[in-house]
XYZ file of C-alpha atoms in Angstrom:
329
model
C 98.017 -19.621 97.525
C 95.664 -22.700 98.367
C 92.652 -20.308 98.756
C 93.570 -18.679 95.672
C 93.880 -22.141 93.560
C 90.192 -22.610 94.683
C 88.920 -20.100 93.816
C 90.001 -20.344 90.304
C 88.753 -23.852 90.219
C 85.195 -22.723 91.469
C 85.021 -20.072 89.038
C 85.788 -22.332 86.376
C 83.280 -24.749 87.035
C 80.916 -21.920 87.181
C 81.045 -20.576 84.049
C 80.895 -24.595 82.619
C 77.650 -25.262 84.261
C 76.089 -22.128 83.022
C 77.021 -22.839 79.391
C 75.566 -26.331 79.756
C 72.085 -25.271 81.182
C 72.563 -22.752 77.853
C 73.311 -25.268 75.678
C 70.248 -27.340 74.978
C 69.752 -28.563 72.174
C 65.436 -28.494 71.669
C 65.440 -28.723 67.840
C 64.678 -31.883 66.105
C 66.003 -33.437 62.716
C 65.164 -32.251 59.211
C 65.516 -35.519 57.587
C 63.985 -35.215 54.055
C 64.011 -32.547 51.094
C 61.568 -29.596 51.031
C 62.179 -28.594 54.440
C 58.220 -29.931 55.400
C 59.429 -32.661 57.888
C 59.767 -32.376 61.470
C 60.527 -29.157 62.603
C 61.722 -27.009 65.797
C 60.176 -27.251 69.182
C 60.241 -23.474 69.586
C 58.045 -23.889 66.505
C 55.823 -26.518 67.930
C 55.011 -24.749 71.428
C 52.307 -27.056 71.770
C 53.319 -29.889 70.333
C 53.450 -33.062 72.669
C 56.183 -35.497 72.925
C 53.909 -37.799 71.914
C 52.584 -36.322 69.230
C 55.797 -37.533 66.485
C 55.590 -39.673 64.292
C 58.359 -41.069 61.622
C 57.507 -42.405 57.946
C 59.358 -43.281 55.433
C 58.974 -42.534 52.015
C 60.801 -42.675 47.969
C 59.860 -39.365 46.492
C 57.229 -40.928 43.766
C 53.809 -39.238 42.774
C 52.395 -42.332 44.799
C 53.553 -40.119 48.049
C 51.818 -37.412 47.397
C 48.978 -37.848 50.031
C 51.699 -38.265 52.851
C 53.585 -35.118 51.878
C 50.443 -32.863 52.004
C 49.536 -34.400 55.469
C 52.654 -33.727 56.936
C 52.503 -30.341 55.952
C 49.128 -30.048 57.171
C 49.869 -32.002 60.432
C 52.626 -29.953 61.415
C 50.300 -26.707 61.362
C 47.902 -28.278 63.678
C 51.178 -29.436 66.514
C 51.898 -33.116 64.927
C 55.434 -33.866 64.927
C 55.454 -35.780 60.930
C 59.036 -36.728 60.507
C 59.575 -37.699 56.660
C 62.484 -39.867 55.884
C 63.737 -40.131 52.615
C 64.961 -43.521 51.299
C 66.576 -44.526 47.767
C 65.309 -47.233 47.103
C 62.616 -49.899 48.467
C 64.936 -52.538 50.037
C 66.224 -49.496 52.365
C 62.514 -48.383 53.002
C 61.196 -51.567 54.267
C 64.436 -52.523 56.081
C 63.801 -48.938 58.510
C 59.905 -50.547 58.458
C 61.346 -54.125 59.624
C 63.578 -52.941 62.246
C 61.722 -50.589 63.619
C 63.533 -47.723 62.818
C 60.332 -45.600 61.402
C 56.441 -45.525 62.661
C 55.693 -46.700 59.049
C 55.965 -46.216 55.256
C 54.483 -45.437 52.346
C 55.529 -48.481 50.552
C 54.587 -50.975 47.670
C 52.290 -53.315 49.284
C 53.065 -56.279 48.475
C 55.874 -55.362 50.111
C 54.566 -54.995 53.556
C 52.600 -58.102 52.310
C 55.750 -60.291 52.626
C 57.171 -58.321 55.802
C 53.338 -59.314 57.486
C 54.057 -62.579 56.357
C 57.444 -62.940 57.690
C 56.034 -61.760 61.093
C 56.732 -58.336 61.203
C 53.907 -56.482 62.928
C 52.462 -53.795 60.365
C 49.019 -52.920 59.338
C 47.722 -51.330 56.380
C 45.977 -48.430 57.348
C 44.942 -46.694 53.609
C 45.705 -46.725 49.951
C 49.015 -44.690 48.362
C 46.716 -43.764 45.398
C 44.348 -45.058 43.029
C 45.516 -46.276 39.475
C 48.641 -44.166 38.663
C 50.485 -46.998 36.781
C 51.776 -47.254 33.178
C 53.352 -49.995 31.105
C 55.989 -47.929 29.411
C 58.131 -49.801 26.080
C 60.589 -48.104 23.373
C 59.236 -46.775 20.339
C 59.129 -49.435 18.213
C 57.334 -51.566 19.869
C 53.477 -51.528 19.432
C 51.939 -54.512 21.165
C 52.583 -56.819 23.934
C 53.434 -59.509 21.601
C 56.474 -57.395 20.086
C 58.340 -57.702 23.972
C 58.905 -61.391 23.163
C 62.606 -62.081 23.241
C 63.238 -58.631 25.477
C 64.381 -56.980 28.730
C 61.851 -55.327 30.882
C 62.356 -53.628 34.532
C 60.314 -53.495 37.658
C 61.387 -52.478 40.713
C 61.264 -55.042 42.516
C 60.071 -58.638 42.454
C 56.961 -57.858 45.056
C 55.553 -55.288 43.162
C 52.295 -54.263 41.542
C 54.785 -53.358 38.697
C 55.636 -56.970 38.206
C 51.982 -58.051 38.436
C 51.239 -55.403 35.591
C 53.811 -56.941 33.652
C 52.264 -60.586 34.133
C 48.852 -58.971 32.872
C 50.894 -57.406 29.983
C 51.849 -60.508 28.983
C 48.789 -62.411 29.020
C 47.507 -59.984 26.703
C 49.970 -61.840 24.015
C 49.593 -65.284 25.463
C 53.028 -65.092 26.755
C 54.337 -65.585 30.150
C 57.545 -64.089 32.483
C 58.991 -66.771 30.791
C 59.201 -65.422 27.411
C 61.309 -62.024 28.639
C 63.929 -61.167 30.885
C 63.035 -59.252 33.244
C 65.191 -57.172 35.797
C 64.930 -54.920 38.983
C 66.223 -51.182 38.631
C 65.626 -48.403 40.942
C 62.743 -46.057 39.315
C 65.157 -43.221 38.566
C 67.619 -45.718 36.763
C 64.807 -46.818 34.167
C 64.326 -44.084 31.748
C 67.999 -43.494 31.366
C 68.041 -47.268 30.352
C 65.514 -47.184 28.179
C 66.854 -44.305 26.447
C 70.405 -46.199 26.095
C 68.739 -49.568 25.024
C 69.672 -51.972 28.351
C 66.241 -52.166 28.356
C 62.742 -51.997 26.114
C 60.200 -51.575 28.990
C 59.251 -50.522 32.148
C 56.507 -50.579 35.181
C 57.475 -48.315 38.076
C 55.407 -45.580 40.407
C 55.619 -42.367 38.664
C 56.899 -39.825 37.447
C 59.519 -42.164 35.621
C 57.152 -42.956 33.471
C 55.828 -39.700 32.425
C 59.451 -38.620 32.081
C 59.676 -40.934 29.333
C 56.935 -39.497 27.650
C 58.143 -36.449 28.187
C 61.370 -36.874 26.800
C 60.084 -38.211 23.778
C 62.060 -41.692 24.384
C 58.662 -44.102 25.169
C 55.782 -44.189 24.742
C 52.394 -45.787 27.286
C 51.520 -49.472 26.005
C 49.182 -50.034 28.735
C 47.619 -47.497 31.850
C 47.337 -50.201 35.106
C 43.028 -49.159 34.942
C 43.136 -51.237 31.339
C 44.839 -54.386 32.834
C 43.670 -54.336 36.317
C 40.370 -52.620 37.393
C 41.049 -50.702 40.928
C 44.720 -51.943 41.362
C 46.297 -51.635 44.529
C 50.105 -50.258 44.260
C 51.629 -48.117 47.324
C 50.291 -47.987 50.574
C 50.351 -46.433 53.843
C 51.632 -48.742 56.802
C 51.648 -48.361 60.231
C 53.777 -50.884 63.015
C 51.815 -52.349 65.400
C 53.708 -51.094 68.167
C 52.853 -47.389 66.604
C 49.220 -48.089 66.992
C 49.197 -49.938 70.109
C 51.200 -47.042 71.932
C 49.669 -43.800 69.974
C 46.703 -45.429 68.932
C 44.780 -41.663 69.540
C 47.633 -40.085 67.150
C 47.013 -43.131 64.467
C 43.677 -42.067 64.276
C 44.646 -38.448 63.948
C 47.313 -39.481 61.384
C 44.728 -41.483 59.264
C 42.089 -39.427 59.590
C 44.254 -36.446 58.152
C 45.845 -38.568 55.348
C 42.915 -39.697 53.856
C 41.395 -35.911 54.137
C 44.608 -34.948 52.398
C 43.930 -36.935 49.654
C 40.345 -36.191 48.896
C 41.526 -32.467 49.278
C 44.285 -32.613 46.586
C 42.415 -34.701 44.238
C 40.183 -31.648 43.958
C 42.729 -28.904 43.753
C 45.271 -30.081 40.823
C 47.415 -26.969 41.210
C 47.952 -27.886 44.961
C 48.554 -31.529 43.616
C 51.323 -29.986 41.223
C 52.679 -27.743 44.053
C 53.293 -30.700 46.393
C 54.535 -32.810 43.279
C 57.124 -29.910 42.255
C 58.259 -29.335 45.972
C 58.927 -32.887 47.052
C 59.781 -34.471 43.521
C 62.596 -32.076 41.995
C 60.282 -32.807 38.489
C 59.430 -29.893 36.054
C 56.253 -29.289 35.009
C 55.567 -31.043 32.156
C 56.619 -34.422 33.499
C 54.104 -33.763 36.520
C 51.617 -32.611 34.108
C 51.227 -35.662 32.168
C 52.156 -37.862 35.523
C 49.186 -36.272 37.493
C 47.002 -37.305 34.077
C 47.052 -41.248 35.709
C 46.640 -41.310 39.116
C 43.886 -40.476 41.960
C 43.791 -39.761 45.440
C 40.487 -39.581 46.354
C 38.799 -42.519 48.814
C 42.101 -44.229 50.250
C 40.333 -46.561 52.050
C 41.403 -50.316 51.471
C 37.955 -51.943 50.969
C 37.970 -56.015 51.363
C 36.989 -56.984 47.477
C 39.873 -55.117 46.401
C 42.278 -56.318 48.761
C 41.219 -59.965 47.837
C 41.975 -59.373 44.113
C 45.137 -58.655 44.862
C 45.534 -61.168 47.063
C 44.224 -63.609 44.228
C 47.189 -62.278 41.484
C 50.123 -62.447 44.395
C 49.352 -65.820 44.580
C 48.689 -66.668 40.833
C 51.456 -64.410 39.628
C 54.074 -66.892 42.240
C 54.927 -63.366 44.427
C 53.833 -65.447 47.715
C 52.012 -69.007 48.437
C 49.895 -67.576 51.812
C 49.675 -63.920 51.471
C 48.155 -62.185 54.879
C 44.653 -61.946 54.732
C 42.298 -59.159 54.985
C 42.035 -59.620 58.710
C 45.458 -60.133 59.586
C 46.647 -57.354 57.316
C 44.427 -54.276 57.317
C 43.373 -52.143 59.631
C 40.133 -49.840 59.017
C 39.279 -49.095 62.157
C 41.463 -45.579 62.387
């Protein structure tokens, strides 16, 4: 009976270690829409372990760059895991913690994280230009939003900056408004209800209002500010230091990606259409506005908008050039 007993019990434990050992799980996460993130090691036969890497992202027309890179990435064995936030306070609290490899953020954001010592680098430009001052119909001039409510994004924004330029057109000041912060896919909604009679966000919110016939452009972000800086990419320092070989591939590849879209708008729209959940149209006038060609962040630029985060009271001591980017990947 004994022998019998065992032999059950060793049989048993058989067939439990051979459905473990067939088990494995080898697939990684899909953490993003459009199904171009991170995909399946039986995919990636050659892919390294090493060769990952995790960035955050809020599905704008500013992203557009990283989206074609990770597709492009992932055909040549690179591991690009996107992860999709809601809204910027989310984003740069994965980028503080540690939880991603970087962002594609608004950089005055990662500004203020720098400055808060948080080791991140800026490694390229989101875009060039890209930016609109959106207001309600009846209003014609930047004079006529004395008295009203206007949204940004955030506080640390190019979007607030834009405002302040806005502004000075009229000889008025943040004073002279209220201003508050939505999330970009709250603002044309709010405009069309009247919470609000303007708005500077990343696009396509803005060309939605166009679109929809509920705003119209007061100001494009080239007529206030000459070569404004918005999104950018960011990498932690503890990315670079450990991967630093990857970084380079990573950088290298972005800024490619850019100059290669810039060239070929109906790739541009493609990209726009799969990661955005936009139609047409509002990509269409969107992709009118904004540039992806040469992403590199140059000094002189960087210093201007150093200059307005200080004069428009966003930070005291923003990082400087040194401390902040990185152009050598």
């Amino acid at each position: 009976m004994k022998n019998k007993i065992l032999s059950i019990i060793l049989a048993v434990v058989t067939v439990i270690s051979l459905a473990s050992c067939g088990n494995t799980d080898t697939t990684s996460g899909n953490t993003t829409a459009g199904n171009a993130t991170s995909g399946t090691v039986a995919d990636n036969k050659n892919t390294a372990a090493e060769d990952k890497i995790k960035i955050a992202y809020l599905p704008i027309t500013h992203a557009l760059a990283l989206f074609e890179t990770a597709e492009e990435l992932k055909e040549n064995g690179v591991d690009v895991e996107l992860v999709k936030y809601g809204s910027w306070a989310e984003l740069l609290d994965a980028v503080n913690t540690g939880n991603v490899d970087g962002a594609s953020v608004l950089i005055e954001l990662a500004m203020r994280s720098k400055e808060q010592g948080i080791g991140v680098k800026a490694v390229a430009l989101g875009h060039r230009d890209g930016n609109v001052v959106i207001v309600s119909n009846d209003i014609n001039s930047a004079a006529d939003l004395k008295g009203k409510t206007f949204a940004i994004p955030h506080r640390q924004s190019s979007h607030n900056i834009l405002l302040n330029d806005t502004l000075a057109k009229a000889g008025l000041t943040v004073e002279d408004i209220k201003i508050t912060e939505l999330a970009p896919t709250e603002m044309p909604a709010a405009l069309a209800g009247g919470q609000i009679d303007g708005y500077c966000v990343a696009e396509p919110f803005g060309a939605k209002a166009v679109g929809l016939g509920i705003g119209k452009v007061l100001y494009s972000s080239e007529e206030l500010w000459e070569n404004s800086l918005c999104c950018g990419l960011v990498l932690t320092d503890k990315f670079i230091e450990n991967n630093h070989e990857l970084a380079v591939k990573f950088v290298d590849a972005y800024k490619e990606a850019g100059n290669n879209i810039d060239k070929d708008k109906d790739k541009e729209k493609e990209i726009g259409e799969k990661y955005l959940n936009q139609d047409g149209e509002v990509l269409d006038i969107s992709l009118q506005w904004i540039s992806y060609d040469n992403l590199e962040i140059t000094e002189d630029i960087y210093n201007v908008l150093a200059d307005k985060v200080k004069s428009c009271g966003l930070s005291d001591n923003p990082p400087s050039y040194d401390e902040f980017v990185d152009n050598t990947l």
